[in-house]
């Protein structure tokens, strides 16, 4: 197996083609990693969530890392890391267009609200939606790819 660094264009292609990622955040020197569904456009990774630990921690420390993998086999895979900043997209006039843009990108995928829109256990019925949209503004993107070594 050979491992090589990916170009930024290759990294962007992996990110654009994916839908499931792992989001890492930290608070008080403790890491937390969760799966998210996302959409990517213009160096922003958009997602959707219920309030909870992930949102609480990103509000406290907006520096996050996101990992996206494409796995073909143990000998052939791609892995991209995005480093960036969390930005909540609240339901205000200031964020209306960005929030609408996030929704329009995410809704292109079936079940786009999962896993961010679900919590374990029974869900409480509320008059207003507690769900929120957010983006990760990408500062840096790196990737590595593995390919099977030709034995011939």
PDB file of C-alpha atoms in Angstrom:
ATOM      1  CA  UNK A   1       0.000   0.000   0.000  1.00  0.00           C
ATOM      2  CA  UNK A   2       1.216   3.498  -0.847  1.00  0.00           C
ATOM      3  CA  UNK A   3      -0.003   6.581   1.017  1.00  0.00           C
ATOM      4  CA  UNK A   4       0.185  10.034  -0.526  1.00  0.00           C
ATOM      5  CA  UNK A   5      -0.858  13.582   0.296  1.00  0.00           C
ATOM      6  CA  UNK A   6      -3.926  14.748  -1.617  1.00  0.00           C
ATOM      7  CA  UNK A   7      -4.148  18.074  -3.439  1.00  0.00           C
ATOM      8  CA  UNK A   8      -6.683  20.642  -2.274  1.00  0.00           C
ATOM      9  CA  UNK A   9      -8.750  19.930  -5.413  1.00  0.00           C
ATOM     10  CA  UNK A  10      -8.832  16.212  -4.553  1.00  0.00           C
ATOM     11  CA  UNK A  11      -9.829  17.039  -0.975  1.00  0.00           C
ATOM     12  CA  UNK A  12     -12.660  19.305  -2.135  1.00  0.00           C
ATOM     13  CA  UNK A  13     -13.910  16.553  -4.478  1.00  0.00           C
ATOM     14  CA  UNK A  14     -14.066  14.078  -1.558  1.00  0.00           C
ATOM     15  CA  UNK A  15     -15.858  16.603   0.671  1.00  0.00           C
ATOM     16  CA  UNK A  16     -18.370  17.561  -2.041  1.00  0.00           C
ATOM     17  CA  UNK A  17     -19.146  13.930  -2.848  1.00  0.00           C
ATOM     18  CA  UNK A  18     -19.706  12.935   0.786  1.00  0.00           C
ATOM     19  CA  UNK A  19     -22.607  13.342   3.138  1.00  0.00           C
ATOM     20  CA  UNK A  20     -21.522  11.744   6.429  1.00  0.00           C
ATOM     21  CA  UNK A  21     -18.638  13.105   8.496  1.00  0.00           C
ATOM     22  CA  UNK A  22     -17.216  12.992  12.013  1.00  0.00           C
ATOM     23  CA  UNK A  23     -17.190  16.324  13.840  1.00  0.00           C
ATOM     24  CA  UNK A  24     -14.674  16.824  16.642  1.00  0.00           C
ATOM     25  CA  UNK A  25     -14.989  19.600  19.190  1.00  0.00           C
ATOM     26  CA  UNK A  26     -13.521  20.138  22.634  1.00  0.00           C
ATOM     27  CA  UNK A  27     -14.275  21.855  25.903  1.00  0.00           C
ATOM     28  CA  UNK A  28     -12.200  22.021  29.088  1.00  0.00           C
ATOM     29  CA  UNK A  29      -9.475  19.890  27.457  1.00  0.00           C
ATOM     30  CA  UNK A  30     -11.942  17.069  26.675  1.00  0.00           C
ATOM     31  CA  UNK A  31     -12.573  15.918  23.100  1.00  0.00           C
ATOM     32  CA  UNK A  32     -15.983  14.941  21.719  1.00  0.00           C
ATOM     33  CA  UNK A  33     -16.567  13.303  18.305  1.00  0.00           C
ATOM     34  CA  UNK A  34     -19.989  12.768  16.692  1.00  0.00           C
ATOM     35  CA  UNK A  35     -21.327  11.811  13.270  1.00  0.00           C
ATOM     36  CA  UNK A  36     -23.053  14.531  11.253  1.00  0.00           C
ATOM     37  CA  UNK A  37     -24.715  14.808   7.864  1.00  0.00           C
ATOM     38  CA  UNK A  38     -23.533  17.822   5.923  1.00  0.00           C
ATOM     39  CA  UNK A  39     -23.544  19.767   2.665  1.00  0.00           C
ATOM     40  CA  UNK A  40     -20.532  21.700   1.386  1.00  0.00           C
ATOM     41  CA  UNK A  41     -20.355  24.919  -0.619  1.00  0.00           C
ATOM     42  CA  UNK A  42     -18.002  27.895  -0.787  1.00  0.00           C
ATOM     43  CA  UNK A  43     -15.557  26.708   1.935  1.00  0.00           C
ATOM     44  CA  UNK A  44     -18.448  26.216   4.348  1.00  0.00           C
ATOM     45  CA  UNK A  45     -19.679  22.900   5.653  1.00  0.00           C
ATOM     46  CA  UNK A  46     -23.374  23.214   6.585  1.00  0.00           C
ATOM     47  CA  UNK A  47     -25.212  21.022   9.068  1.00  0.00           C
ATOM     48  CA  UNK A  48     -28.263  20.806  11.300  1.00  0.00           C
ATOM     49  CA  UNK A  49     -28.681  19.808  14.945  1.00  0.00           C
ATOM     50  CA  UNK A  50     -30.779  19.694  18.066  1.00  0.00           C
ATOM     51  CA  UNK A  51     -29.349  21.559  21.065  1.00  0.00           C
ATOM     52  CA  UNK A  52     -27.115  19.322  23.157  1.00  0.00           C
ATOM     53  CA  UNK A  53     -23.520  18.639  24.107  1.00  0.00           C
ATOM     54  CA  UNK A  54     -22.105  19.234  20.607  1.00  0.00           C
ATOM     55  CA  UNK A  55     -23.747  22.667  20.271  1.00  0.00           C
ATOM     56  CA  UNK A  56     -22.937  23.638  23.862  1.00  0.00           C
ATOM     57  CA  UNK A  57     -19.272  22.728  23.373  1.00  0.00           C
ATOM     58  CA  UNK A  58     -18.971  24.481  19.993  1.00  0.00           C
ATOM     59  CA  UNK A  59     -20.533  27.619  21.453  1.00  0.00           C
ATOM     60  CA  UNK A  60     -17.888  27.534  24.203  1.00  0.00           C
ATOM     61  CA  UNK A  61     -15.013  26.723  21.811  1.00  0.00           C
ATOM     62  CA  UNK A  62     -15.770  27.317  18.109  1.00  0.00           C
ATOM     63  CA  UNK A  63     -12.561  25.637  16.850  1.00  0.00           C
ATOM     64  CA  UNK A  64     -13.543  22.291  15.321  1.00  0.00           C
ATOM     65  CA  UNK A  65     -12.185  19.538  13.106  1.00  0.00           C
ATOM     66  CA  UNK A  66     -14.195  17.438  10.654  1.00  0.00           C
ATOM     67  CA  UNK A  67     -13.108  14.117   9.144  1.00  0.00           C
ATOM     68  CA  UNK A  68     -14.570  12.697   5.922  1.00  0.00           C
ATOM     69  CA  UNK A  69     -13.550   9.269   4.648  1.00  0.00           C
ATOM     70  CA  UNK A  70     -14.031   7.297   1.465  1.00  0.00           C
ATOM     71  CA  UNK A  71     -13.261   3.643   2.097  1.00  0.00           C
ATOM     72  CA  UNK A  72     -12.979   1.224  -0.821  1.00  0.00           C
ATOM     73  CA  UNK A  73     -10.833  -1.407   0.924  1.00  0.00           C
ATOM     74  CA  UNK A  74      -8.124  -1.731   3.545  1.00  0.00           C
ATOM     75  CA  UNK A  75      -5.630  -0.952   0.780  1.00  0.00           C
ATOM     76  CA  UNK A  76      -7.592   1.831  -0.939  1.00  0.00           C
ATOM     77  CA  UNK A  77      -9.104   4.804   0.906  1.00  0.00           C
ATOM     78  CA  UNK A  78      -9.148   8.606   1.164  1.00  0.00           C
ATOM     79  CA  UNK A  79      -9.366  10.679   4.326  1.00  0.00           C
ATOM     80  CA  UNK A  80      -9.846  14.459   4.493  1.00  0.00           C
ATOM     81  CA  UNK A  81      -9.571  16.702   7.559  1.00  0.00           C
ATOM     82  CA  UNK A  82     -11.180  20.145   7.688  1.00  0.00           C
ATOM     83  CA  UNK A  83     -10.124  22.629  10.358  1.00  0.00           C
ATOM     84  CA  UNK A  84     -12.404  25.577  10.940  1.00  0.00           C
ATOM     85  CA  UNK A  85     -14.740  27.605  13.093  1.00  0.00           C
ATOM     86  CA  UNK A  86     -18.309  26.903  14.180  1.00  0.00           C
ATOM     87  CA  UNK A  87     -20.869  29.559  13.258  1.00  0.00           C
ATOM     88  CA  UNK A  88     -24.465  29.198  14.348  1.00  0.00           C
ATOM     89  CA  UNK A  89     -27.108  30.364  11.860  1.00  0.00           C
ATOM     90  CA  UNK A  90     -29.905  31.668  14.105  1.00  0.00           C
ATOM     91  CA  UNK A  91     -33.434  32.500  12.964  1.00  0.00           C
ATOM     92  CA  UNK A  92     -32.804  36.231  12.637  1.00  0.00           C
ATOM     93  CA  UNK A  93     -32.982  38.667   9.738  1.00  0.00           C
ATOM     94  CA  UNK A  94     -29.165  38.929   9.722  1.00  0.00           C
ATOM     95  CA  UNK A  95     -28.751  35.191   9.058  1.00  0.00           C
ATOM     96  CA  UNK A  96     -31.904  34.607   6.970  1.00  0.00           C
ATOM     97  CA  UNK A  97     -30.183  34.144   3.590  1.00  0.00           C
ATOM     98  CA  UNK A  98     -27.331  32.014   4.951  1.00  0.00           C
ATOM     99  CA  UNK A  99     -29.804  29.825   6.839  1.00  0.00           C
ATOM    100  CA  UNK A 100     -31.971  29.443   3.724  1.00  0.00           C
ATOM    101  CA  UNK A 101     -28.846  28.563   1.716  1.00  0.00           C
ATOM    102  CA  UNK A 102     -27.910  25.875   4.288  1.00  0.00           C
ATOM    103  CA  UNK A 103     -31.419  24.428   4.202  1.00  0.00           C
ATOM    104  CA  UNK A 104     -31.528  24.401   0.379  1.00  0.00           C
ATOM    105  CA  UNK A 105     -28.212  22.498   0.187  1.00  0.00           C
ATOM    106  CA  UNK A 106     -29.065  20.016   2.934  1.00  0.00           C
ATOM    107  CA  UNK A 107     -32.582  19.242   1.709  1.00  0.00           C
ATOM    108  CA  UNK A 108     -31.182  17.907  -1.580  1.00  0.00           C
ATOM    109  CA  UNK A 109     -30.395  14.692   0.347  1.00  0.00           C
ATOM    110  CA  UNK A 110     -32.904  12.146   1.641  1.00  0.00           C
ATOM    111  CA  UNK A 111     -33.213  12.223   5.464  1.00  0.00           C
ATOM    112  CA  UNK A 112     -30.940  15.269   5.644  1.00  0.00           C
ATOM    113  CA  UNK A 113     -32.007  16.012   9.212  1.00  0.00           C
ATOM    114  CA  UNK A 114     -30.491  12.770  10.549  1.00  0.00           C
ATOM    115  CA  UNK A 115     -28.634  12.255  12.832  1.00  0.00           C
ATOM    116  CA  UNK A 116     -28.705  15.918  13.979  1.00  0.00           C
ATOM    117  CA  UNK A 117     -32.493  16.125  14.286  1.00  0.00           C
ATOM    118  CA  UNK A 118     -32.874  13.059  16.480  1.00  0.00           C
ATOM    119  CA  UNK A 119     -32.095  12.414  20.124  1.00  0.00           C
ATOM    120  CA  UNK A 120     -32.262   9.156  22.083  1.00  0.00           C
ATOM    121  CA  UNK A 121     -35.526   8.493  23.922  1.00  0.00           C
ATOM    122  CA  UNK A 122     -38.953  10.065  23.641  1.00  0.00           C
ATOM    123  CA  UNK A 123     -39.126  13.488  22.050  1.00  0.00           C
ATOM    124  CA  UNK A 124     -40.982  16.311  23.703  1.00  0.00           C
ATOM    125  CA  UNK A 125     -43.530  18.164  21.559  1.00  0.00           C
ATOM    126  CA  UNK A 126     -42.773  21.883  21.548  1.00  0.00           C
ATOM    127  CA  UNK A 127     -44.514  24.890  20.034  1.00  0.00           C
ATOM    128  CA  UNK A 128     -41.288  26.140  18.462  1.00  0.00           C
ATOM    129  CA  UNK A 129     -38.579  24.084  16.817  1.00  0.00           C
ATOM    130  CA  UNK A 130     -35.406  23.719  18.904  1.00  0.00           C
ATOM    131  CA  UNK A 131     -33.469  22.677  15.779  1.00  0.00           C
ATOM    132  CA  UNK A 132     -30.694  24.874  14.506  1.00  0.00           C
ATOM    133  CA  UNK A 133     -28.513  25.237  11.453  1.00  0.00           C
ATOM    134  CA  UNK A 134     -24.801  25.910  11.629  1.00  0.00           C
ATOM    135  CA  UNK A 135     -21.765  26.029   9.414  1.00  0.00           C
ATOM    136  CA  UNK A 136     -18.100  25.278   9.811  1.00  0.00           C
ATOM    137  CA  UNK A 137     -16.116  27.947   8.020  1.00  0.00           C
ATOM    138  CA  UNK A 138     -13.119  26.026   6.664  1.00  0.00           C
ATOM    139  CA  UNK A 139      -9.677  27.513   7.377  1.00  0.00           C
ATOM    140  CA  UNK A 140      -7.559  24.532   6.329  1.00  0.00           C
ATOM    141  CA  UNK A 141      -8.117  21.275   4.454  1.00  0.00           C
ATOM    142  CA  UNK A 142      -5.709  18.329   4.229  1.00  0.00           C
ATOM    143  CA  UNK A 143      -6.039  14.786   2.971  1.00  0.00           C
ATOM    144  CA  UNK A 144      -4.298  11.502   2.432  1.00  0.00           C
ATOM    145  CA  UNK A 145      -5.042   8.682   0.029  1.00  0.00           C
ATOM    146  CA  UNK A 146      -3.954   5.045   0.064  1.00  0.00           C
ATOM    147  CA  UNK A 147      -3.703   2.915  -3.029  1.00  0.00           C
ATOM    148  CA  UNK A 148      -2.852  -0.746  -3.364  1.00  0.00           C
ATOM    149  CA  UNK A 149       0.741  -1.249  -4.408  1.00  0.00           C
ATOM    150  CA  UNK A 150       1.063  -2.940  -7.787  1.00  0.00           C
ATOM    151  CA  UNK A 151       2.583  -6.375  -7.194  1.00  0.00           C
ATOM    152  CA  UNK A 152       3.333  -6.993 -10.902  1.00  0.00           C
TER     153      UNK A 152
END
